[in-house]
Short mmCIF file of C-alpha atoms in Angstrom, two decimals:
data_model
loop_
_atom_site.label_atom_id
_atom_site.label_comp_id
_atom_site.label_asym_id
_atom_site.label_seq_id
_atom_site.Cartn_x
_atom_site.Cartn_y
_atom_site.Cartn_z
CA MET A 1 68.02 70.78 -16.83
CA PHE A 2 68.94 68.26 -14.12
CA PHE A 3 71.67 66.83 -16.37
CA GLY A 4 72.71 70.32 -17.42
CA GLY A 5 73.33 71.03 -13.75
CA VAL A 6 75.35 67.82 -13.42
CA ALA A 7 77.51 68.63 -16.46
CA THR A 8 78.17 72.16 -15.25
CA PHE A 9 78.87 71.69 -11.57
CA ALA A 10 80.83 68.45 -11.73
CA GLN A 11 83.65 70.12 -13.62
CA LEU A 12 83.29 73.46 -11.84
CA TYR A 13 84.33 71.80 -8.56
CA ALA A 14 86.52 69.02 -9.97
CA THR A 15 89.62 70.28 -8.14
CA GLN A 16 88.05 70.90 -4.72
CA ALA A 17 88.55 67.38 -3.35
CA LEU A 18 92.09 67.45 -4.75
CA LEU A 19 93.24 70.66 -3.05
CA PRO A 20 95.59 68.96 -0.54
CA GLN A 21 97.18 67.00 -3.39
CA ILE A 22 97.49 70.07 -5.61
CA ALA A 23 99.01 72.05 -2.74
CA SER A 24 101.54 69.27 -2.14
CA ALA A 25 102.38 68.80 -5.82
CA THR A 26 102.84 72.53 -6.47
CA GLY A 27 104.42 73.39 -3.10
CA THR A 28 101.75 75.98 -2.27
CA GLN A 29 99.61 76.92 0.74
CA PRO A 30 95.92 75.86 1.06
CA ALA A 31 94.62 79.31 0.07
CA GLN A 32 96.78 79.26 -3.09
CA ALA A 33 95.63 75.77 -4.07
CA ALA A 34 92.02 76.89 -3.48
CA LEU A 35 92.50 79.42 -6.28
CA THR A 36 91.85 76.53 -8.70
CA VAL A 37 88.27 76.60 -7.43
CA SER A 38 88.06 80.38 -7.19
CA ALA A 39 89.44 80.75 -10.74
CA SER A 40 86.63 78.74 -12.29
CA THR A 41 83.94 80.45 -10.22
CA LEU A 42 85.46 83.87 -11.01
CA GLY A 43 85.33 83.09 -14.73
CA LEU A 44 81.72 82.05 -14.32
CA ALA A 45 80.88 85.18 -12.33
CA VAL A 46 82.20 87.59 -14.97
CA ALA A 47 80.55 85.61 -17.78
CA VAL A 48 76.95 85.34 -16.58
CA LEU A 49 75.94 88.83 -17.72
CA PRO A 50 77.42 88.47 -21.23
CA TRP A 51 75.81 85.03 -21.52
CA SER A 52 72.41 86.52 -20.66
CA VAL A 53 72.82 88.92 -23.59
CA VAL A 54 73.87 86.08 -25.89
CA ALA A 55 70.87 84.03 -24.75
CA ASP A 56 68.51 86.91 -25.54
CA ARG A 57 70.05 87.06 -28.99
CA ILE A 58 70.35 83.41 -30.04
CA GLY A 59 67.97 81.67 -27.64
CA ARG A 60 68.18 80.04 -24.20
CA VAL A 61 68.80 76.46 -25.33
CA ALA A 62 71.40 77.38 -27.95
CA ALA A 63 73.40 79.43 -25.45
CA MET A 64 73.39 76.65 -22.86
CA ALA A 65 74.39 74.04 -25.45
CA ILE A 66 77.35 76.10 -26.67
CA GLY A 67 78.53 76.74 -23.14
CA VAL A 68 78.34 73.12 -21.99
CA VAL A 69 80.20 71.78 -25.02
CA ALA A 70 82.94 74.44 -24.90
CA ALA A 71 83.46 73.94 -21.15
CA THR A 72 83.81 70.18 -21.51
CA VAL A 73 86.47 70.59 -24.20
CA LEU A 74 88.38 73.12 -22.09
CA GLY A 75 88.07 70.91 -19.01
CA ALA A 76 89.73 68.08 -20.90
CA LEU A 77 92.83 70.27 -21.28
CA SER A 78 93.19 71.00 -17.55
CA PRO A 79 94.97 67.75 -16.60
CA LEU A 80 97.66 68.63 -19.16
CA ALA A 81 98.66 71.84 -17.35
CA GLN A 82 102.34 71.77 -16.35
CA ASP A 83 102.19 74.36 -13.57
CA LEU A 84 99.69 76.11 -11.33
CA GLY A 85 99.64 79.29 -13.46
CA VAL A 86 98.56 77.46 -16.62
CA LEU A 87 95.99 75.47 -14.65
CA LEU A 88 94.49 78.68 -13.24
CA VAL A 89 94.18 80.20 -16.73
CA LEU A 90 92.44 77.09 -18.06
CA ARG A 91 90.11 77.04 -15.06
CA ILE A 92 89.15 80.69 -15.59
CA VAL A 93 88.32 80.13 -19.27
CA GLU A 94 86.43 76.94 -18.43
CA GLY A 95 84.42 78.91 -15.88
CA VAL A 96 83.56 81.51 -18.54
CA ALA A 97 82.10 78.77 -20.73
CA LEU A 98 80.25 77.17 -17.82
CA GLY A 99 78.54 80.50 -17.11
CA ALA A 100 76.03 79.82 -19.88
CA VAL A 101 73.94 77.35 -17.88
CA PRO A 102 73.44 79.19 -14.56
CA ALA A 103 73.05 82.49 -16.44
CA VAL A 104 70.12 81.16 -18.44
CA ALA A 105 68.65 78.12 -16.67
CA LEU A 106 66.32 79.88 -14.23
CA ALA A 107 65.11 82.41 -16.79
CA TYR A 108 64.43 79.50 -19.14
CA LEU A 109 62.43 77.68 -16.48
CA SER A 110 60.48 80.79 -15.50
CA GLU A 111 59.45 81.23 -19.16
CA GLU A 112 58.62 77.59 -19.90
CA VAL A 113 57.02 76.41 -16.63
CA ASP A 114 53.69 77.55 -15.19
CA ALA A 115 54.29 80.27 -12.60
CA ARG A 116 52.73 78.16 -9.83
CA HIS A 117 55.41 75.51 -10.30
CA VAL A 118 58.52 77.56 -11.03
CA ALA A 119 59.82 77.21 -7.46
CA ALA A 120 59.53 73.42 -7.63
CA ALA A 121 61.14 73.32 -11.08
CA ALA A 122 64.00 75.48 -9.85
CA GLY A 123 64.44 73.09 -6.94
CA SER A 124 64.79 70.18 -9.35
CA TYR A 125 67.44 72.04 -11.35
CA ILE A 126 69.31 72.88 -8.13
CA ALA A 127 69.14 69.18 -7.23
CA GLY A 128 71.01 68.49 -10.46
CA THR A 129 73.67 70.99 -9.48
CA THR A 130 74.11 69.19 -6.14
CA VAL A 131 74.52 65.83 -7.88
CA GLY A 132 77.06 67.45 -10.20
CA GLY A 133 78.95 69.03 -7.35
CA LEU A 134 78.95 65.74 -5.45
CA THR A 135 80.04 63.74 -8.48
CA GLY A 136 82.86 66.12 -9.30
CA ARG A 137 84.21 66.02 -5.77
CA VAL A 138 83.84 62.30 -5.01
CA VAL A 139 84.94 60.95 -8.40
CA SER A 140 87.96 63.26 -8.60
CA GLY A 141 88.89 62.54 -4.98
CA LEU A 142 88.78 58.77 -5.36
CA PHE A 143 90.60 58.67 -8.70
CA GLY A 144 93.02 61.33 -7.52
CA GLU A 145 94.01 59.35 -4.43
CA ALA A 146 94.72 56.30 -6.59
CA ALA A 147 96.42 57.93 -9.59
CA GLY A 148 97.15 61.60 -8.84
CA TRP A 149 95.24 64.85 -9.21
CA ARG A 150 95.51 64.91 -13.03
CA TRP A 151 93.64 61.63 -13.41
CA GLY A 152 91.19 62.84 -10.80
CA VAL A 153 90.25 65.83 -12.96
CA ALA A 154 90.21 63.72 -16.14
CA SER A 155 87.77 61.23 -14.60
CA VAL A 156 85.29 64.04 -13.92
CA ILE A 157 85.45 65.21 -17.53
CA GLY A 158 84.41 61.72 -18.60
CA VAL A 159 81.31 62.02 -16.43
CA CYS A 160 80.59 65.46 -17.90
CA VAL A 161 80.75 64.15 -21.47
CA VAL A 162 77.95 61.70 -20.66
CA ALA A 163 75.85 64.26 -18.75
CA SER A 164 76.27 66.84 -21.53
CA ALA A 165 75.12 64.36 -24.16
CA ILE A 166 71.99 63.52 -22.14
CA PHE A 167 71.27 67.22 -21.56
CA LEU A 168 71.57 68.03 -25.28
CA ALA A 169 69.36 65.09 -26.21
CA LEU A 170 66.57 65.85 -23.72
CA VAL A 171 66.37 69.64 -23.31
CA PRO A 172 63.06 70.90 -24.80
CA ARG A 173 63.16 73.73 -27.28
CA ALA A 174 62.03 77.08 -25.90
CA ARG A 175 58.40 78.03 -26.52
CA GLY A 176 57.93 80.92 -24.10
CA PHE A 177 60.71 83.09 -25.51
CA VAL A 178 61.59 84.18 -29.04
CA PRO A 179 65.24 85.26 -29.57
CA GLY A 180 65.56 88.91 -30.47
CA ARG A 181 62.05 89.79 -29.30
CA THR A 182 63.50 92.02 -26.60
CA ARG A 183 66.12 93.50 -28.96
CA ALA A 184 68.99 91.94 -26.98
CA ILE A 185 71.75 94.10 -28.41
CA ALA A 186 74.60 95.29 -26.21
CA GLY A 187 73.88 98.91 -25.42
CA PRO A 188 71.20 100.97 -23.64
CA THR A 189 68.54 98.26 -23.67
CA VAL A 190 70.77 95.85 -21.79
CA VAL A 191 71.94 98.57 -19.41
CA ALA A 192 68.34 99.54 -18.76
CA ARG A 193 67.43 95.96 -17.87
CA LEU A 194 70.37 95.73 -15.51
CA LEU A 195 69.48 99.02 -13.83
CA VAL A 196 65.88 97.94 -13.29
CA ASN A 197 67.16 95.05 -11.20
CA LEU A 198 69.95 96.99 -9.46
CA ARG A 199 67.47 99.65 -8.31
CA SER A 200 65.24 97.05 -6.66
CA GLY A 201 65.86 96.51 -2.95
CA ARG A 202 64.31 93.06 -3.16
CA GLN A 203 66.60 92.03 -5.98
CA LEU A 204 69.68 93.36 -4.16
CA ALA A 205 68.69 91.40 -1.05
CA LEU A 206 68.36 88.24 -3.15
CA TYR A 207 71.78 88.83 -4.72
CA ALA A 208 73.22 89.25 -1.22
CA GLN A 209 71.86 85.81 -0.29
CA GLY A 210 73.86 84.21 -3.07
CA PHE A 211 76.98 86.29 -2.34
CA LEU A 212 77.16 85.54 1.40
CA LEU A 213 75.75 82.03 1.60
CA MET A 214 77.68 80.65 -1.36
CA GLY A 215 80.86 82.29 -0.11
CA ALA A 216 80.46 80.56 3.25
CA PHE A 217 79.52 77.25 1.65
CA VAL A 218 82.47 77.02 -0.73
CA ALA A 219 84.90 78.09 1.98
CA VAL A 220 83.76 75.26 4.25
CA TYR A 221 84.19 72.67 1.52
CA ASN A 222 87.54 74.15 0.47
CA TYR A 223 89.18 73.94 3.88
CA LEU A 224 87.37 71.21 5.79
CA GLY A 225 89.68 68.62 4.23
CA PHE A 226 92.76 70.41 5.57
CA HIS A 227 91.11 70.66 9.01
CA LEU A 228 90.19 66.97 9.15
CA ALA A 229 93.63 65.84 7.99
CA ALA A 230 95.18 67.54 11.05
CA PRO A 231 94.94 66.54 14.76
CA PRO A 232 92.77 65.49 16.48
CA PHE A 233 91.10 63.89 13.44
CA LEU A 234 94.01 62.72 11.23
CA LEU A 235 91.61 61.34 8.61
CA ALA A 236 93.01 59.72 5.47
CA PRO A 237 92.38 61.50 2.12
CA GLY A 238 89.98 58.77 0.96
CA VAL A 239 87.86 59.18 4.08
CA VAL A 240 87.80 62.96 3.67
CA THR A 241 86.64 62.52 0.08
CA LEU A 242 83.69 60.40 1.23
CA LEU A 243 82.52 63.30 3.41
CA PHE A 244 81.48 65.02 0.20
CA LEU A 245 78.57 62.57 0.18
CA ALA A 246 77.02 65.14 2.50
CA TYR A 247 76.11 66.84 -0.79
CA LEU A 248 73.25 64.37 -1.04
CA ALA A 249 71.56 66.34 1.71
CA GLY A 250 71.33 69.22 -0.77
CA THR A 251 69.93 66.92 -3.46
CA VAL A 252 67.08 66.13 -1.08
CA SER A 253 66.57 69.56 0.48
CA SER A 254 66.57 71.74 -2.65
CA PRO A 255 63.48 70.30 -4.41
CA ARG A 256 61.67 69.96 -1.08
CA ALA A 257 62.40 73.58 -0.22
CA GLY A 258 61.09 74.61 -3.63
CA ALA A 259 57.89 72.64 -3.15
CA LEU A 260 57.47 73.95 0.41
CA ALA A 261 57.94 77.52 -0.85
CA VAL A 262 55.01 76.98 -3.21
CA ARG A 263 52.77 76.01 -0.28
CA ARG A 264 54.06 78.21 2.56
CA GLY A 265 55.72 81.12 0.81
CA ARG A 266 59.31 81.80 -0.14
CA PHE A 267 60.25 84.13 2.71
CA PRO A 268 59.71 81.83 5.72
CA VAL A 269 61.34 78.90 3.93
CA LEU A 270 64.38 81.05 3.04
CA VAL A 271 64.89 82.34 6.59
CA ALA A 272 64.39 78.89 8.11
CA SER A 273 66.91 77.40 5.66
CA ILE A 274 69.52 80.00 6.61
CA GLY A 275 68.94 79.14 10.26
CA VAL A 276 69.52 75.45 9.53
CA MET A 277 72.72 76.32 7.66
CA ALA A 278 74.05 78.39 10.58
CA ALA A 279 73.26 75.61 13.06
CA GLY A 280 75.17 73.12 10.94
CA ALA A 281 78.13 75.49 10.70
CA ALA A 282 78.27 75.81 14.49
CA LEU A 283 78.54 72.01 14.82
CA LEU A 284 81.64 72.04 12.60
CA ALA A 285 83.57 73.68 15.45
CA VAL A 286 83.13 70.62 17.71
CA PRO A 287 86.35 68.49 17.64
CA VAL A 288 84.48 65.18 17.28
CA THR A 289 84.35 63.47 13.89
CA LEU A 290 80.74 62.28 14.15
CA VAL A 291 79.54 65.75 15.19
CA VAL A 292 81.42 67.33 12.29
CA ILE A 293 79.78 64.90 9.87
CA VAL A 294 76.32 65.70 11.22
CA GLY A 295 77.13 69.41 11.08
CA LEU A 296 78.25 69.14 7.45
CA VAL A 297 75.04 67.35 6.45
CA VAL A 298 72.87 69.94 8.21
CA PHE A 299 74.95 72.83 6.83
CA THR A 300 74.69 71.47 3.28
CA ALA A 301 70.96 70.84 3.47
CA GLY A 302 70.33 74.35 4.76
CA PHE A 303 72.48 75.98 2.11
CA PHE A 304 70.89 74.26 -0.86
CA ALA A 305 67.39 74.85 0.47
CA ALA A 306 68.15 78.57 0.81
CA HIS A 307 69.79 78.69 -2.62
CA ALA A 308 66.87 76.90 -4.28
CA VAL A 309 64.42 79.43 -2.86
CA ALA A 310 66.51 82.57 -3.49
CA SER A 311 67.59 81.62 -7.01
CA GLY A 312 64.08 80.62 -8.04
CA TRP A 313 62.64 83.79 -6.49
CA THR A 314 64.99 86.12 -8.40
CA PRO A 315 63.54 85.85 -11.95
CA VAL A 316 59.96 85.70 -10.68
CA ALA A 317 60.45 88.96 -8.75
CA ALA A 318 61.92 90.70 -11.80
CA VAL A 319 60.01 92.43 -14.58
CA PRO A 320 59.48 89.95 -17.46
CA GLU A 321 61.82 91.64 -19.94
CA ALA A 322 64.69 91.65 -17.44
CA ARG A 323 64.46 88.11 -16.09
CA ALA A 324 67.62 86.83 -17.76
CA GLN A 325 69.58 89.78 -16.38
CA ALA A 326 68.07 89.28 -12.92
CA SER A 327 69.23 85.66 -12.86
CA SER A 328 72.62 86.66 -14.19
CA LEU A 329 73.07 89.28 -11.46
CA TYR A 330 72.13 86.70 -8.84
CA TYR A 331 74.81 84.36 -10.14
CA LEU A 332 77.28 87.20 -10.44
CA GLY A 333 76.87 87.71 -6.70
CA TYR A 334 76.73 83.97 -6.07
CA TYR A 335 80.00 83.13 -7.80
CA GLY A 336 81.60 86.42 -6.83
CA GLY A 337 81.06 85.35 -3.23
CA SER A 338 82.47 81.92 -4.01
CA SER A 339 85.61 83.37 -5.55
CA LEU A 340 86.20 85.99 -2.85
CA PHE A 341 85.34 84.08 0.30
CA GLY A 342 86.64 80.78 -1.07
CA TRP A 343 90.08 82.40 -0.92
CA LEU A 344 89.65 84.97 1.88
CA LEU A 345 88.42 82.53 4.51
CA GLY A 346 91.49 80.44 3.75
CA VAL A 347 93.54 83.34 5.05
CA VAL A 348 91.35 83.40 8.19
CA PHE A 349 91.86 79.65 8.59
CA ALA A 350 95.64 79.92 8.20
CA GLN A 351 96.03 82.94 10.48
CA SER A 352 93.43 82.35 13.19
CA GLY A 353 92.46 78.68 13.10
CA TRP A 354 89.29 76.70 12.48
CA SER A 355 87.24 78.11 15.36
CA TRP A 356 87.45 81.68 14.07
CA PHE A 357 86.82 80.38 10.56
CA VAL A 358 83.51 78.91 11.79
CA VAL A 359 82.64 82.15 13.61
CA VAL A 360 83.00 84.09 10.35
CA VAL A 361 80.78 81.57 8.52
CA VAL A 362 78.03 81.89 11.15
CA VAL A 363 78.24 85.69 11.02
CA MET A 364 77.83 85.59 7.23
CA CYS A 365 74.67 83.51 7.67
CA ALA A 366 73.35 86.00 10.25
CA VAL A 367 73.95 88.96 7.95
CA SER A 368 72.20 87.15 5.10
CA ALA A 369 69.16 86.43 7.29
CA GLY A 370 69.10 90.04 8.50
CA LEU A 371 69.01 91.36 4.93
CA ALA A 372 66.18 88.96 4.09
CA LEU A 373 64.19 90.21 7.08
CA LEU A 374 64.71 93.82 6.03
CA ALA A 375 63.93 93.55 2.33
CA LEU A 376 62.11 90.30 1.56
CA ARG A 377 59.47 90.08 4.29
CA PRO A 378 55.98 90.05 2.69
CA ARG A 379 54.24 93.38 2.95
CA ARG A 380 51.13 93.47 5.10
CA ILE A 381 47.94 94.58 3.35
CA THR A 382 46.10 97.20 5.44
#
């Protein structure tokens, strides 16, 4: 599952480090170039629910395998796009294929791993997604600076071919779920499973975590490069690309947050992680390069810790027969937030500047924490 996360998220964010180059090559504004990221996450968002139905029908591992292979093939076509419109279409379809892994991964883990260790297992999977996201950004950025954005994207696909092969070779067959057992046929049974989750205040609060926190996270990584290329920083593209190494903070924090949630409980770890994320965001407003770097590391660590807890909590909190749909709804909110705020905060950045951009990010963290306090706080036994 670690390598499945690498294969998925490396290509999902392959264009993010290349946004200034894509904007320059296509003669577009930052928010328009950022649509290459929003397109793939939008495709993923709309696909997670259908993929959960497919996984119920043909099995968790088979669904993930089909999605990873199809996405890698589609990703290989992206560097051949001759204009931004064609690139956006390819990115949307690639995102649809990539939806198989996040739609199924956490349900798969919750069914195959002992309940006491699901949070830790989810943290390890999230660590793989951070390595994938880091790899996609750094590799594409470095190759893109040397040879152009097309070669930057192509280099990431090469990494994904290797990660996909390792994933397919190592992923264990499912033993805790039999395809078709829950009569996964599109119709009332699927609708009923969706409604069970949508009527749960706890589930809605968990979906809101993904929607708001991921939206803020992707927006920061979309536009930080533009901010640091301008005065007073004036950083070179290669230096900006290296800032994506801050992703390693998420690789460390996500499994640790999962393990800590096992010992201390999910709720306090989630709220504390959101607080860390907000503190890191506030540091991004300071016009000093070193402070921005520290802020980005703290922000990234807090986000992935919160995501590891919330995403792992979602299927566990759902009724057993609706776990796949619960995870899919979480990722629908997660990538819906990425697509919406990844573009919308670009408008804020262009119209109002970086300081107001950071204010909006901190407010989103505060709203997320408030919803967690209202709906996810453990109930006292009297």
